[in-house]
């Protein structure tokens, strides 16, 4: 197929300024003899675009599409979905490409790069309307100056809003407010048939429920209206160190149920030959001079020692992952190394045993440079969106192995992948669930069966 873009190859203008995609690419390659659609954006076959679309953060799966759509608006997305459906091309959305198992890739299909749909509207006191390709960093840049913030914000602000909603979206405030998908007021969705529809709890509620947390099986999210709450100016963070997993989990659960802190997360780290250390991270925001009472907030906890108590701006707290990302990018690891990450949701009653058993078999090499282990609880009732995964227990415990594999050790990468599959199987057997890692690159390519029919995985 010739390189270039359909927009560059053809200049025939259709209705309302649309460009009729014809010319050389309609006479050769997979689009030969097809009547190509009217688009306001760009349908590209540039080698650089196809190569980029065949990669994600995982850097392990590489499926090359035949074209990449850079839509000018949601109507372009609907048009290409109809075109793909009529002509047998899989159509797959791509947000920030932070998936690790090829979920946003397709072999010989069309990738919709939603990064061109990135607008963030003017925030109102209780809501903000954003495009599906908008990054969380841009959302916060718009809302924080107004003293507002979404109720749940993911740790990594480089994720797209639509991609986050398609997996559910969890964060340190999920123990209070549920997933990001539980705090969206309205969605703009392109369905399998290529219809551009608006849905909400009161308008097409079946579509609204189906789209959230279902990994794109029922449609492409091109816009969302997010609920907002007040944002204070400062954040006090507490890092508490534990030598015992049971004590760490018990204190996390206590803080979650007592609602002492706005934000509760945690990590596990190898400590030489002495095993694992567990770090409970909690945050309480405030406006000066109404500072938190440190003694009251930490009363009755069983930590071994306090690592740090630090006050930063609320903005800096929300962006706390950015320095880590910058360091990894400077090393080239973020962009080029495989990241066979695995996040599972464990039932609270089984969490300690599964976590302890898993960590006992892990070395620093099994996590990799810059990797980490993520641990925190969410009351399952908070995860109300029907398709957002959760454990079959009153408590859902997030257990994430954020692995990085050296690019020159394929045997280690293979071992990490096998271990991930074993952990996912053990979590499901115990009543837990996978989170955001459905391995869909092995499935049939048509991601968008009509709403209400049995979908094929994206």
Short mmCIF file of N, CA and C in Angstrom, two decimals, residues 342-346 354-355 358-359 362 373-376 397-402 423:
data_model
loop_
_atom_site.label_atom_id
_atom_site.label_comp_id
_atom_site.label_asym_id
_atom_site.label_seq_id
_atom_site.Cartn_x
_atom_site.Cartn_y
_atom_site.Cartn_z
N UNK A 342 0.37 -6.67 35.57
CA UNK A 342 -0.78 -7.52 35.90
C UNK A 342 -1.48 -6.94 37.11
N UNK A 343 -2.73 -6.52 36.92
CA UNK A 343 -3.55 -6.02 38.01
C UNK A 343 -4.73 -6.95 38.21
N UNK A 344 -4.90 -7.41 39.43
CA UNK A 344 -6.05 -8.25 39.75
C UNK A 344 -6.78 -7.64 40.94
N UNK A 345 -8.05 -8.02 41.09
CA UNK A 345 -8.90 -7.56 42.18
C UNK A 345 -9.24 -8.77 43.03
N UNK A 346 -8.77 -8.76 44.28
CA UNK A 346 -8.89 -9.92 45.15
C UNK A 346 -10.02 -9.74 46.16
N UNK A 354 -3.29 -14.84 49.29
CA UNK A 354 -2.83 -14.78 47.91
C UNK A 354 -1.65 -13.82 47.74
N UNK A 355 -1.71 -12.69 48.40
CA UNK A 355 -0.62 -11.72 48.29
C UNK A 355 0.65 -12.29 48.90
N UNK A 358 2.10 -15.02 46.68
CA UNK A 358 2.67 -14.49 45.45
C UNK A 358 3.99 -13.78 45.71
N UNK A 359 4.03 -12.94 46.73
CA UNK A 359 5.25 -12.19 47.01
C UNK A 359 6.39 -13.10 47.44
N UNK A 362 8.52 -13.99 44.53
CA UNK A 362 9.03 -12.91 43.68
C UNK A 362 10.38 -12.40 44.15
N UNK A 373 4.84 -2.87 43.40
CA UNK A 373 3.70 -3.69 43.77
C UNK A 373 2.68 -2.78 44.42
N UNK A 374 1.48 -2.75 43.88
CA UNK A 374 0.42 -1.85 44.33
C UNK A 374 -0.61 -2.63 45.13
N UNK A 375 -1.05 -2.06 46.26
CA UNK A 375 -2.00 -2.74 47.14
C UNK A 375 -2.92 -1.72 47.80
N UNK A 376 -4.25 -1.89 47.60
CA UNK A 376 -5.17 -1.09 48.41
C UNK A 376 -6.59 -1.61 48.29
N UNK A 397 -9.75 -5.94 46.96
CA UNK A 397 -8.38 -5.49 47.20
C UNK A 397 -7.62 -5.45 45.87
N UNK A 398 -7.15 -4.27 45.51
CA UNK A 398 -6.36 -4.10 44.29
C UNK A 398 -4.95 -4.64 44.55
N UNK A 399 -4.51 -5.55 43.70
CA UNK A 399 -3.17 -6.13 43.80
C UNK A 399 -2.54 -6.02 42.42
N UNK A 400 -1.57 -5.13 42.28
CA UNK A 400 -0.97 -4.87 40.98
C UNK A 400 0.51 -5.13 40.96
N UNK A 401 0.97 -5.95 40.04
CA UNK A 401 2.40 -6.16 39.81
C UNK A 401 2.79 -5.30 38.61
N UNK A 402 3.40 -4.16 38.90
CA UNK A 402 3.76 -3.20 37.86
C UNK A 402 5.17 -3.53 37.37
N UNK A 423 -1.31 -15.89 38.22
CA UNK A 423 -1.93 -15.03 39.24
C UNK A 423 -3.36 -14.70 38.86
#
